Coordinates of C-alpha atoms and ligand atoms in Angstrom, one line a residue:
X25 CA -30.7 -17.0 -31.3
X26 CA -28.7 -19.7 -29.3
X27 CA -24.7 -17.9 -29.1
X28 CA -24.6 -15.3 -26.5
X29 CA -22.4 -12.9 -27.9
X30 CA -19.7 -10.1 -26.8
X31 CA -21.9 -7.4 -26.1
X32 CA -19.1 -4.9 -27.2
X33 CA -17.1 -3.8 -30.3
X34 CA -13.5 -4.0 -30.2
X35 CA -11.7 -0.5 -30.7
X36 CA -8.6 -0.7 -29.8
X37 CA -6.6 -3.8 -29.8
X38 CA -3.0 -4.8 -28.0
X39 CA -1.0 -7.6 -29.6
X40 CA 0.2 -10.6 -28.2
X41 CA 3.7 -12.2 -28.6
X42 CA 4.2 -15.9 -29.4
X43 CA 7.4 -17.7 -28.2
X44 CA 8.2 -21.2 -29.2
X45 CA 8.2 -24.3 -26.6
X46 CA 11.6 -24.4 -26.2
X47 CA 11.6 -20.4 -25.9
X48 CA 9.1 -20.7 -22.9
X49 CA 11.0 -23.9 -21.5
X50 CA 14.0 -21.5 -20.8
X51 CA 12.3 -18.9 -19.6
X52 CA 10.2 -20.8 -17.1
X53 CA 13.4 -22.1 -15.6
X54 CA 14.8 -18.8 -15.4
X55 CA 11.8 -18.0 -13.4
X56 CA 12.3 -20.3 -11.3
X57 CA 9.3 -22.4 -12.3
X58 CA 7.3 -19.7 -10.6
X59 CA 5.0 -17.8 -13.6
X60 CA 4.7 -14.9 -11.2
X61 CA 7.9 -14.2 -11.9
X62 CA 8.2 -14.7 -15.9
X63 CA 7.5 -11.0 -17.8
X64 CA 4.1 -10.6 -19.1
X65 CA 5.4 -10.2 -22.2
X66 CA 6.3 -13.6 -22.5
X67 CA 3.0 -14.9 -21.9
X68 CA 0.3 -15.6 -24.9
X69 CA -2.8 -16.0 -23.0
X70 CA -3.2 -14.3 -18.9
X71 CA -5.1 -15.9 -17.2
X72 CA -3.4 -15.5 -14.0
X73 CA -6.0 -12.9 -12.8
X74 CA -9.2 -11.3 -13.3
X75 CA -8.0 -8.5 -11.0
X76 CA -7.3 -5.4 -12.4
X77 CA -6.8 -6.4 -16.0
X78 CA -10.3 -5.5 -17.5
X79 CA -11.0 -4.0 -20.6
X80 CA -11.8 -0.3 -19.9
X81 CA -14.5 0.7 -22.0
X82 CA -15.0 4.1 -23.8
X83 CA -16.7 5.8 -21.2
X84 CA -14.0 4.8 -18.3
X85 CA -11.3 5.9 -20.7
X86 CA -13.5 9.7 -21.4
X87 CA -13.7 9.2 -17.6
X88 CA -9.9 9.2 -17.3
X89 CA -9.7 12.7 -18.8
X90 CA -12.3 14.0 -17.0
X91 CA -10.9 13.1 -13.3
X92 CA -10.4 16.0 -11.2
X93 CA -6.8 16.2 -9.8
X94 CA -8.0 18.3 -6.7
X95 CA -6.4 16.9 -3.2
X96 CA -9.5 17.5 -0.9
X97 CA -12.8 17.8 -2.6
X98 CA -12.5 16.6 -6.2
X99 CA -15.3 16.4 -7.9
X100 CA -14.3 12.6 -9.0
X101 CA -14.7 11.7 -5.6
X102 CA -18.1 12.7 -5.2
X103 CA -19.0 10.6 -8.7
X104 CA -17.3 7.9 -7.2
X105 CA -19.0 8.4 -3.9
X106 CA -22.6 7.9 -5.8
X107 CA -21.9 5.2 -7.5
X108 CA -20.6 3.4 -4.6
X109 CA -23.8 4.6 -2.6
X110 CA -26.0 3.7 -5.3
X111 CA -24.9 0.1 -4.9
X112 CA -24.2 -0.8 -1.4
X113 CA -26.3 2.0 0.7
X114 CA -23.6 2.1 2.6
X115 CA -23.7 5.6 4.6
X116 CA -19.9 5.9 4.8
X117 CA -17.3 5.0 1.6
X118 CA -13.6 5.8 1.6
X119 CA -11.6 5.1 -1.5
X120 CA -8.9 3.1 -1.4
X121 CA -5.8 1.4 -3.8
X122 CA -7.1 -1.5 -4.2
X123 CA -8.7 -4.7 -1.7
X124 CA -6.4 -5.0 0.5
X125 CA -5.6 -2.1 1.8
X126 CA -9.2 -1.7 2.5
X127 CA -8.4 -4.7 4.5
X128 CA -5.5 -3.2 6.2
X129 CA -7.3 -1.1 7.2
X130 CA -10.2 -2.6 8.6
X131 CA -8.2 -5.0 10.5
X132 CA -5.5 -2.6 11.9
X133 CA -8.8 -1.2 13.8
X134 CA -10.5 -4.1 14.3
X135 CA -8.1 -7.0 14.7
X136 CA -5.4 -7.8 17.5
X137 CA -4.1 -11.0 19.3
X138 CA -7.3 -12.9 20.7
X139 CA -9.2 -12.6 17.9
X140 CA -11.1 -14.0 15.4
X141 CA -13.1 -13.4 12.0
X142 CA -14.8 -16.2 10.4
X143 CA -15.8 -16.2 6.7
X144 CA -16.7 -18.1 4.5
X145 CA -13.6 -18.5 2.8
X146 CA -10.7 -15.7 3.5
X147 CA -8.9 -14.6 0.3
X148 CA -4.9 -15.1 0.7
X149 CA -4.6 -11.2 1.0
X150 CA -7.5 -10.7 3.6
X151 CA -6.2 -13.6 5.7
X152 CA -2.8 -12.3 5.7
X153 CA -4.1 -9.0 6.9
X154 CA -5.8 -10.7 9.8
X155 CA -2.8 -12.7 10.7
X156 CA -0.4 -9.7 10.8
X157 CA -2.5 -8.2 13.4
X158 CA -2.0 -11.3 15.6
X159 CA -5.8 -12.3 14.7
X160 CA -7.4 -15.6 13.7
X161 CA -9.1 -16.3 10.4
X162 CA -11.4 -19.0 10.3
X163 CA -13.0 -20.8 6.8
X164 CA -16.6 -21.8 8.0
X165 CA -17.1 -23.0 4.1
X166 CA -20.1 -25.5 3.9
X167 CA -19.6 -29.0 3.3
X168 CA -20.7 -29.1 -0.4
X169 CA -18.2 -26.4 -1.1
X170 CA -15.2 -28.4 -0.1
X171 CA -16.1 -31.5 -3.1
X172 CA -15.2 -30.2 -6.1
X173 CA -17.0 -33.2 -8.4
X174 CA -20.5 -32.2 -6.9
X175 CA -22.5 -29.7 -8.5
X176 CA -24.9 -27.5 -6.3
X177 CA -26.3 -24.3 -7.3
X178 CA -24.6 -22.3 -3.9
X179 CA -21.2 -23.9 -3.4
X180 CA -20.0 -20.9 -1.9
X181 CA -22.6 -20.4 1.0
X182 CA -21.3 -20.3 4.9
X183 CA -21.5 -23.2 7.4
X184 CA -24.7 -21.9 9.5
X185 CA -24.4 -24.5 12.1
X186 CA -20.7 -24.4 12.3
X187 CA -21.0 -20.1 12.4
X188 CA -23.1 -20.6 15.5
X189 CA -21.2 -23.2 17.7
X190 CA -17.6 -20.8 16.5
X191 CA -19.5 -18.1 18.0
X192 CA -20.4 -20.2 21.1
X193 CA -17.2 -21.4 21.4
X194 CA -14.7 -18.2 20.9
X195 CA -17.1 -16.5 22.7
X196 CA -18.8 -12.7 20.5
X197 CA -16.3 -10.6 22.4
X198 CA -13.8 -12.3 20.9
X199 CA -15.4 -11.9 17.0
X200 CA -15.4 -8.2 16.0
X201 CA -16.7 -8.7 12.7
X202 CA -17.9 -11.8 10.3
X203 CA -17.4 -11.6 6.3
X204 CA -19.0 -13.2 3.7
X205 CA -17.0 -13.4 0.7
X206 CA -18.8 -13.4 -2.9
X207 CA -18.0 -15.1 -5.0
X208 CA -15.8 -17.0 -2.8
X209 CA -12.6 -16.7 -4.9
X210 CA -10.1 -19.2 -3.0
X211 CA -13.3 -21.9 -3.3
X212 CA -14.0 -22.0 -6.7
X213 CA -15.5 -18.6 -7.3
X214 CA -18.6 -20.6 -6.2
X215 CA -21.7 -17.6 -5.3
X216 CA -23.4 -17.5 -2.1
X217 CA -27.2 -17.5 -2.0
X218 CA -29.4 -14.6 -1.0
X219 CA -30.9 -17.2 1.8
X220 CA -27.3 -17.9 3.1
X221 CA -26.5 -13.7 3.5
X222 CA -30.1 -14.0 5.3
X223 CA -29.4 -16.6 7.4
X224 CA -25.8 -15.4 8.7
X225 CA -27.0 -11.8 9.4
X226 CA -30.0 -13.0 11.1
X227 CA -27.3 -15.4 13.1
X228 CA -24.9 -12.4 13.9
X229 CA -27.7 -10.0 15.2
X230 CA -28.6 -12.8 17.9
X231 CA -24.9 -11.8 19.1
X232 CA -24.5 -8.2 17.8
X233 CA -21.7 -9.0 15.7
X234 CA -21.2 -6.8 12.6
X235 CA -21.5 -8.5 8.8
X236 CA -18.8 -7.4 6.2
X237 CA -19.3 -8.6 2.6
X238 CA -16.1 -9.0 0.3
X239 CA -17.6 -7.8 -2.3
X240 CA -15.3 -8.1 -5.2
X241 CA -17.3 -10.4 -7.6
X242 CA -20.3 -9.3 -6.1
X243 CA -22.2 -8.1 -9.8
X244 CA -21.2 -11.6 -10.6
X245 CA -23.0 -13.6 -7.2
X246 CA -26.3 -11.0 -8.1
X247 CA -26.4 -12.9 -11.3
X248 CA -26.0 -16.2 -9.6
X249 CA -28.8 -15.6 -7.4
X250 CA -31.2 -14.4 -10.6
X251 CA -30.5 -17.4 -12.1
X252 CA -30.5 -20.1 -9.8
X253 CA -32.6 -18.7 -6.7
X254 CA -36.2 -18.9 -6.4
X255 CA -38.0 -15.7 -6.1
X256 CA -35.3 -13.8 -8.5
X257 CA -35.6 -14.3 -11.6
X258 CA -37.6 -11.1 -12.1
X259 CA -35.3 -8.7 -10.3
X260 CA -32.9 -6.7 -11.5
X261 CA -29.1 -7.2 -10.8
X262 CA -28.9 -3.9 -9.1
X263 CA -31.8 -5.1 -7.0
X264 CA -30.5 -8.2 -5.9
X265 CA -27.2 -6.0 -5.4
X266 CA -29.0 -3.5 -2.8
X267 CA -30.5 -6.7 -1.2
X268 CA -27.1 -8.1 -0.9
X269 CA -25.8 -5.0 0.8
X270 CA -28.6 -4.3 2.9
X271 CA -28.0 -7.5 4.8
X272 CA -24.1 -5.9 5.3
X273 CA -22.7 -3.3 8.3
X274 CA -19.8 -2.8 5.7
X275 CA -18.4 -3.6 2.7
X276 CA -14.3 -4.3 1.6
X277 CA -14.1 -4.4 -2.2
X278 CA -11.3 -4.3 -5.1
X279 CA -12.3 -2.5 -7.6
X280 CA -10.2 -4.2 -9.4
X281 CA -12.6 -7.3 -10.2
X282 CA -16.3 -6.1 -10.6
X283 CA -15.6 -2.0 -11.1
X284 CA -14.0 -2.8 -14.9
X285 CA -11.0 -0.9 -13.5
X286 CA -7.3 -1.4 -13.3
X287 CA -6.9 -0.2 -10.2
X288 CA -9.4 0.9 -7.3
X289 CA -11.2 -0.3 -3.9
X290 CA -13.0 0.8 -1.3
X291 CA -14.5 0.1 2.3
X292 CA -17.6 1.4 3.4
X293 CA -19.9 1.2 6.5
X294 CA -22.9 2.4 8.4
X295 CA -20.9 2.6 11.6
X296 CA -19.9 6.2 12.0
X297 CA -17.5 5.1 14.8
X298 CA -15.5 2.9 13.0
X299 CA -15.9 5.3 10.1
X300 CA -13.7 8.1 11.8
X301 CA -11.0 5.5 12.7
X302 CA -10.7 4.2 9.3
X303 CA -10.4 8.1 7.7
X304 CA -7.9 8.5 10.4
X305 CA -5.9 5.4 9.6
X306 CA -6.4 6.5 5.6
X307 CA -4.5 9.3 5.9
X308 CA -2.0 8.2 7.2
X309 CA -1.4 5.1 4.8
X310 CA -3.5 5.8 2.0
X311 CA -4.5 9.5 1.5
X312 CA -6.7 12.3 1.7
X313 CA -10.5 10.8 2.4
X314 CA -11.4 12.1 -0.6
X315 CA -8.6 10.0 -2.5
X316 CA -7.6 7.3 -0.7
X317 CA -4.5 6.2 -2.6
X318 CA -6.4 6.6 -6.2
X319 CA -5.7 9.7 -8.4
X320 CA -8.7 11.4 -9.7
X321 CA -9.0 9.9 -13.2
X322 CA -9.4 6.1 -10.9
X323 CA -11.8 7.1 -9.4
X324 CA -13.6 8.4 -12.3
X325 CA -13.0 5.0 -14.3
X326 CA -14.5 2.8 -11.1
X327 CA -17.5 5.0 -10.2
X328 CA -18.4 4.3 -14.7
X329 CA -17.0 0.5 -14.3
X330 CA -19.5 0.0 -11.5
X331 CA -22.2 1.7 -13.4
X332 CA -21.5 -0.7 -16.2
X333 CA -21.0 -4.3 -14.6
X334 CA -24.8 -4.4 -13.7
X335 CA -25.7 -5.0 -17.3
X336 CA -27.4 -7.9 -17.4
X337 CA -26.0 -8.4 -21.4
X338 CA -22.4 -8.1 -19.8
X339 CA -23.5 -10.4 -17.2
X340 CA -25.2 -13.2 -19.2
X341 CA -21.9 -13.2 -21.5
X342 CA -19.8 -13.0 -18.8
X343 CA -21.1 -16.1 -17.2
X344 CA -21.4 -18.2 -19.9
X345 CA -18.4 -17.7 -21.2
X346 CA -16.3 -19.0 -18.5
X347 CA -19.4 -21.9 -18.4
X348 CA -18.6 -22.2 -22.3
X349 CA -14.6 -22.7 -21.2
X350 CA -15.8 -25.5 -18.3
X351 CA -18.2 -27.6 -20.7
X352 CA -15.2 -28.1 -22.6
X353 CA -13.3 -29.5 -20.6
X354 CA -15.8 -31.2 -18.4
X355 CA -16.4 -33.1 -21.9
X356 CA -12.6 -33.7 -22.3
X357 CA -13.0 -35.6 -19.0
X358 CA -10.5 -32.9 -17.1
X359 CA -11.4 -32.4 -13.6
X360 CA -12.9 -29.3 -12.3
X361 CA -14.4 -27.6 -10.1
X362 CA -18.1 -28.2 -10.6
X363 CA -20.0 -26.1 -11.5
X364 CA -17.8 -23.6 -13.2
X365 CA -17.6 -20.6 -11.1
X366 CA -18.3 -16.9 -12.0
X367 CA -14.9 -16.0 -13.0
X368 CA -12.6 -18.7 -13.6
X369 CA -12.2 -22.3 -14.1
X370 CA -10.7 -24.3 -11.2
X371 CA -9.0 -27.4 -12.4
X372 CA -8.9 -29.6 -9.6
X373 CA -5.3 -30.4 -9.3
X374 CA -6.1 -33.6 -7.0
X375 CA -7.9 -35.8 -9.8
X376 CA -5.8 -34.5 -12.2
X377 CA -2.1 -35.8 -11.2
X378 CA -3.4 -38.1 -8.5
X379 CA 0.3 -39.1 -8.6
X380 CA 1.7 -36.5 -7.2
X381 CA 1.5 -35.5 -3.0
X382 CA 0.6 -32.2 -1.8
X383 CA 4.0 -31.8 -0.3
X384 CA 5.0 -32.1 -4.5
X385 CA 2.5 -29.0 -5.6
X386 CA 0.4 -31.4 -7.5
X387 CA -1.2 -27.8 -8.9
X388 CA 2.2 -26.0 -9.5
X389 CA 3.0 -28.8 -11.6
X390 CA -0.5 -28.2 -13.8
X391 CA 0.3 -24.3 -14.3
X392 CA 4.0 -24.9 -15.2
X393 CA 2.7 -27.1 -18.1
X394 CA 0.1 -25.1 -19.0
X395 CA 2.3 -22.7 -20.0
X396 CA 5.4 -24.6 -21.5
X397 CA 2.5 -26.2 -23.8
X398 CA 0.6 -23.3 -24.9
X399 CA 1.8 -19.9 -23.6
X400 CA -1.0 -20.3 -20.7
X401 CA -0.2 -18.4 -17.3
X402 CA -2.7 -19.9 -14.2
X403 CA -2.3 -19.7 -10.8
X404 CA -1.9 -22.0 -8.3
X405 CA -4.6 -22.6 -4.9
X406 CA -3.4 -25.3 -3.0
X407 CA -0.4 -26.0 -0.6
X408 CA 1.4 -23.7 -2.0
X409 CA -0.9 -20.9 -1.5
X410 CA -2.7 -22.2 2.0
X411 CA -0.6 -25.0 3.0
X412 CA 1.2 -24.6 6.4
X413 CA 3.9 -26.5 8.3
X414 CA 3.2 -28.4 11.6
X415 CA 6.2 -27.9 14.7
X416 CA 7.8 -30.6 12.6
X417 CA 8.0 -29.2 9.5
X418 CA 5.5 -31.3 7.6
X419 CA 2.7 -29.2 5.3
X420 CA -0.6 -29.3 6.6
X421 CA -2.3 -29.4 2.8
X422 CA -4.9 -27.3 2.2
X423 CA -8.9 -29.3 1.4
X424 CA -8.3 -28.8 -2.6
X425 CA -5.5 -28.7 -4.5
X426 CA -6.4 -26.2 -7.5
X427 CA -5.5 -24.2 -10.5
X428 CA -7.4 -21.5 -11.2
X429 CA -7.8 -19.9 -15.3
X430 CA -9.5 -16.4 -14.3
X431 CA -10.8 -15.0 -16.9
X432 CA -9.8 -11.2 -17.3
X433 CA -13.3 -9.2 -18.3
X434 CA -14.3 -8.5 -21.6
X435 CA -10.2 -8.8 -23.0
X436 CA -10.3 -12.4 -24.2
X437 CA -12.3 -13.8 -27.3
X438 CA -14.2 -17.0 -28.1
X439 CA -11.4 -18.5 -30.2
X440 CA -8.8 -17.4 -27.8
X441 CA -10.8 -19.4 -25.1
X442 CA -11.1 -21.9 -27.3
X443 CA -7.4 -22.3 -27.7
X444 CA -6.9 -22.4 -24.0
X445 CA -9.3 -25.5 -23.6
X446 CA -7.2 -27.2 -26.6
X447 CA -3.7 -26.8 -24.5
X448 CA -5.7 -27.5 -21.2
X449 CA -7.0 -30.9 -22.7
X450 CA -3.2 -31.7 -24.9
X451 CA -1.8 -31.4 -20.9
X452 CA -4.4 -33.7 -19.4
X453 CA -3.8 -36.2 -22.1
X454 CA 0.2 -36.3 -21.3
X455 CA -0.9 -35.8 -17.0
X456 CA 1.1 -39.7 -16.6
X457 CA 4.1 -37.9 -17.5
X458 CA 4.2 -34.6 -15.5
X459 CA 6.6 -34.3 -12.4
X460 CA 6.2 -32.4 -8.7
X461 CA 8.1 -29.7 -8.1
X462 CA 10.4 -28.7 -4.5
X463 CA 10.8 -24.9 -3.1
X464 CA 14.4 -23.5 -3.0
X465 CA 13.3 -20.2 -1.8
X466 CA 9.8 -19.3 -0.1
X467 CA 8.7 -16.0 1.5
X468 CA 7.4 -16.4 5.0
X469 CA 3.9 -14.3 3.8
X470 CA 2.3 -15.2 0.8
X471 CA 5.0 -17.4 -0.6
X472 CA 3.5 -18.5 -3.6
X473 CA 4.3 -14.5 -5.3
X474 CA 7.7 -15.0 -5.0
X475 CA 8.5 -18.5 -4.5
X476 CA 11.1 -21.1 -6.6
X477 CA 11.2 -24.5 -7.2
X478 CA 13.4 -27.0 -8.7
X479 CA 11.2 -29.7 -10.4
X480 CA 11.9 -33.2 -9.6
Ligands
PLP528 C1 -12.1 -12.2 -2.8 C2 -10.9 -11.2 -2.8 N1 -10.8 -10.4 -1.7 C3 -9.8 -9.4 -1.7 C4 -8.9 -9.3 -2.8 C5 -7.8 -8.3 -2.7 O1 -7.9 -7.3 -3.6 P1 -6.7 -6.5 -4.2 O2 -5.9 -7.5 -5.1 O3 -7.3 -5.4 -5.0 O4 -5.8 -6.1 -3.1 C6 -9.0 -10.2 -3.9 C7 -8.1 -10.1 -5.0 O5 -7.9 -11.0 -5.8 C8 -10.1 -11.1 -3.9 O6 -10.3 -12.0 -4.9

C-alpha cells in the first residue's frame, strides 16, 4: 500500500475553536502583532512548536498514575533512569524541567568570560545560556546548510575544516565542550550524518575536548541516517541511536520534543567530575537528583515516550508527514527550506517577500498572515530571533530569514495538514501585498517571546 498511515487510534479528542478573519485581525493587534502573545484559544491550528505539545499515548497517561511521588528515591526515577540509559549509555543522568535548564546548568559549570562552545547550530535557549555566562557561542554550520533552495541529504552536519582552524585559533583551553545539535532546529531541522558525529569526535579527541549532543530530535536524525546513509538501512533506530551516543561525553535533551512528553529533560555524562557539580547545582535550582524539577508522574510519561519514539511505524509517519506538508507547497512554488526537515517546514521568508528588508521582519510579516488568513500560529527564525545590532544600532541579519510550521507529534491530521498548506499557498499568492513590520517594545534576551510591533 502506497499512504503511510497514523499508526494510532484516536481516543480522546480536544476541540478546536474557529474565529472569523476580522475576529483574528483584532486580536492579533491586541497582541501586538506578536502570536506569542495571542491565547491559545484563539488559535485553529499550533504550529508554533513541536515542544512539549505531543499527544500522550495510553501508556504515558497509565504512566501518569503510576508515578511515585517519593522526594529521594522514587521508584519513577529509576524507570526513567533506564530508559535514559538504554538510549544514550550515558553512565550519569539527572532529570531536569525541561532543555534548558539542563543547559543552565551545564554552562553555569562549564562556561565563563573567555570562552567558547562551537556547534553546529546553537538553539536560541542554549545560546542564551552561554551568553549569560559571559561565554561565546559559535555556529560552525556547513556551507550547504546555510542555502535553503539546495537539497542535500545532511544539511545539518558541522563545518569540519572550520571546527579545526576555531580550535586552532581560540586555542582548546579556551573550548570546554563542543555540541552537536540534532536535528539542527534553528537550521531547518536539517539531521546530521553518522559520518559527520564521527568526524567531529575523532577531531575533538586530537584536542581532548569533550562532545555534547543536543539531542532533542535525536529519534528523528536516527531515522535520517537509516534512510539516507549508506551502511544503515538495516539497523534499527535504537541502534543507530546508541551509535549516535557513543560518539558523545554527554548529552542535553528536552524531553519535550522526542520523549512524547509535555514536559521533561535531562543531561547526562560519563564524566563523574562534572557529574557531582551538576547534582550540586540541581539542587539548588532544580531539585532532588532523583527529581530534578519533574514530579514523579513526568518522569514516568518520558521514560514510556522514549520507549515509544523508536518505532520505526511512528517514525516513517512522522517523517513523511511533515515531507507530505513540504511537497505541497514545494509544488505551489512557495519557498522552503529544502528538503523538508524532520519536524517542521521552514518557509524561507527571503524568497518569499523579497520586498521586504531584514530590518522589516520579512518572516514576522509571513506568520502574522498566516494566521489572520487561516487561524495558523508559526514562528518566526530570522532577525528577530538572531538578529543583533552593531555599536550603531543597525541589525546585523541573521543568514536566513525563516518561518518555521513545527509540527506537534501525533496531535494533527492529514486534512488538518492539508488545510494548513491551502492558507500557506492563499498567502503566497497575495505575498505583493503584505507589509514589514517595526518593534515598539523588545526584551534585551530572547526578544522575539515578548516583543511588539506596529506594522507599517
Ligand atoms: C535544539 C533545541 N535545544 C534546546 C531546546 C530547549 O528545550 P526546552 O524548550 O525544553 O527548554 C530546544 C527547544 O525547542 C531545542 O529545539
Amino acid at each position: 500500500m502506497k499512504t503511510i498511515i497514523e499508526p494510532f487510534k484516536i481516543k480522546s479528542v480536544e476541540p478546536i475553536r474557529f474565529t472569523t478573519k476580522e475576529e483574528r485581525e483584532k486580536l492579533l493587534k491586541a497582541a501586538g502583532y506578536n502570536p506569542f502573545l495571542l491565547h491559545a484559544d484563539d488559535v485553529l491550528i499550533d504550529l508554533l512548536t513541536d515542544s512539549g505539545t505531543s499527544a500522550m499515548s495510553s501508556e504515558q497517561w497509565a504512566g501518569i498514575m503510576r508515578g511515585d511521588e517519593s522526594y529521594a528515591g522514587s521508584k519513577s526515577f529509576y524507570n526513567f533512569e533506564d530508559a535514559v540509559r538504554r538510549i544514550t549509555g550515558m553512565r550519569f543522568i539527572i532529570p531536569t524541567h525541561q532543555g534548558r535548564a539542563a543547559e543552565k546548568i551545564l554552562f553555569s559549570i562549564t562556561g565563563g568570560p573567555g570562552k567558547y562552545f562551537p556547534n553546529n547550530t546553537h538553539f536560541d535557549t542554549t545560546r542564551a545560556n552561554i551568553e549569560f555566562t559571559g561565554s561565546e557561542a559559535v555556529d560552525l554550520l556547513n556551507e550547504t546548510g546555510k542555502h535553503p533552495e539546495i537539497r542535500a541529504d545532511f544539511k545539518g552536519n558541522m563545518d569540519i575544516e572550520k571546527l579545526e582552524s576555531f580550535i586552532k585559533e581560540k586555542g582548546k583551553e579556551n573550548i570546554p565542550l563542543c555540541m552537536i545539535t540534532i536535528t539542527n532546529n534553528s537550521g531547518g531541522g536539517q539531521p546530521v550524518s553518522m559520518q559527520n558525529i564521527r568526524d567531529v569526535k575523532k577531531l575533538l579527541e586530537r584536542y581532548n575536548i569533550p562532545l555534547f549532543i543536543d539531542a532533542c530530535r535525536f529519534a528523528e536524525n536516527a531515522y535520517f541516517i537509516k534512510k539516507r546513509e549508506k551502511g544503515y538501512s538495516g539497523k534499527s533506530a535504537l541502534e543507530i541511536a546508541w551509535e549516535i551516543f557513543s560518539y558523545a561525553d554527554g548529552v542535553t535533551m528536552s524531553a519535550k520534543k522526542d520523549g512524547l512528553a509535555n514536559i521533561g529533560g535531562f543531561l547526562a555524562m560519563n564524566d563523574e567530575n562534572l557529574a557531582m557539580q551538576c547534582r550540586n547545582l540541581l539542587i539548588v535550582t532544580e531539585g532532588f537528583p532523583t527529581y530534578g524539577g519533574l514530579a514523579g508522574r513526568d518522569l514516568e510519561a518520558v521514560a514510556q515516550g522514549l520507549s515509544e519514539i523508536l518505532d520505526e511505524h511512528y517514525l516513517q509517519y512522522r517523517i513523511r508527514s511533515v515531507e507530505y506538508l513540504g511537497e505541497k507547497l514545494i509544488s505551489a512554488g512557495v519557498p522552503i527550506i529544502e528538503p523538508p526537515g524532520g519536524h517542521a517546514i521552514y518557509l524561507d521568508a527571503k524568497r518569499f517577500l523579497p520586498h521586504i528588508p531584514p530590518e522589516q521582519f520579512p518572516g514576522q510579516s509571513i506568520v502574522c498572515s498566516l494566521y489572520i488568513e487561516g487561524g495558523i500560529r508559526g514562528v518566526e527564525i530570522g532577525s528577530l530571533m538572531f538578529g543583533k545590532y552593531d555599536k550603531s544600532g543597525r541589525l546585523i541579519p541573521p543568514a536566513m530569514e525563516l518561518v518555521r510550521l513545527a509540527i506537534p507529534r501525533r496531535v494533527y491530521t492529514q486534512s488538518h495538514i492539508d488545510f494548513v498548506s491551502e492558507v500557506v499557498i492563499e498567502v503566497f499568492k497575495k505575498r505583493d501585498s503584505l507589509k514589514g513590520y517595526k518593534i515598539t517594545y523588545e526584551a534585551p534576551m530572547l526578544r522575539h517571546f515578548t516583543a511588539r510591533f506596529d506594522s507599517l
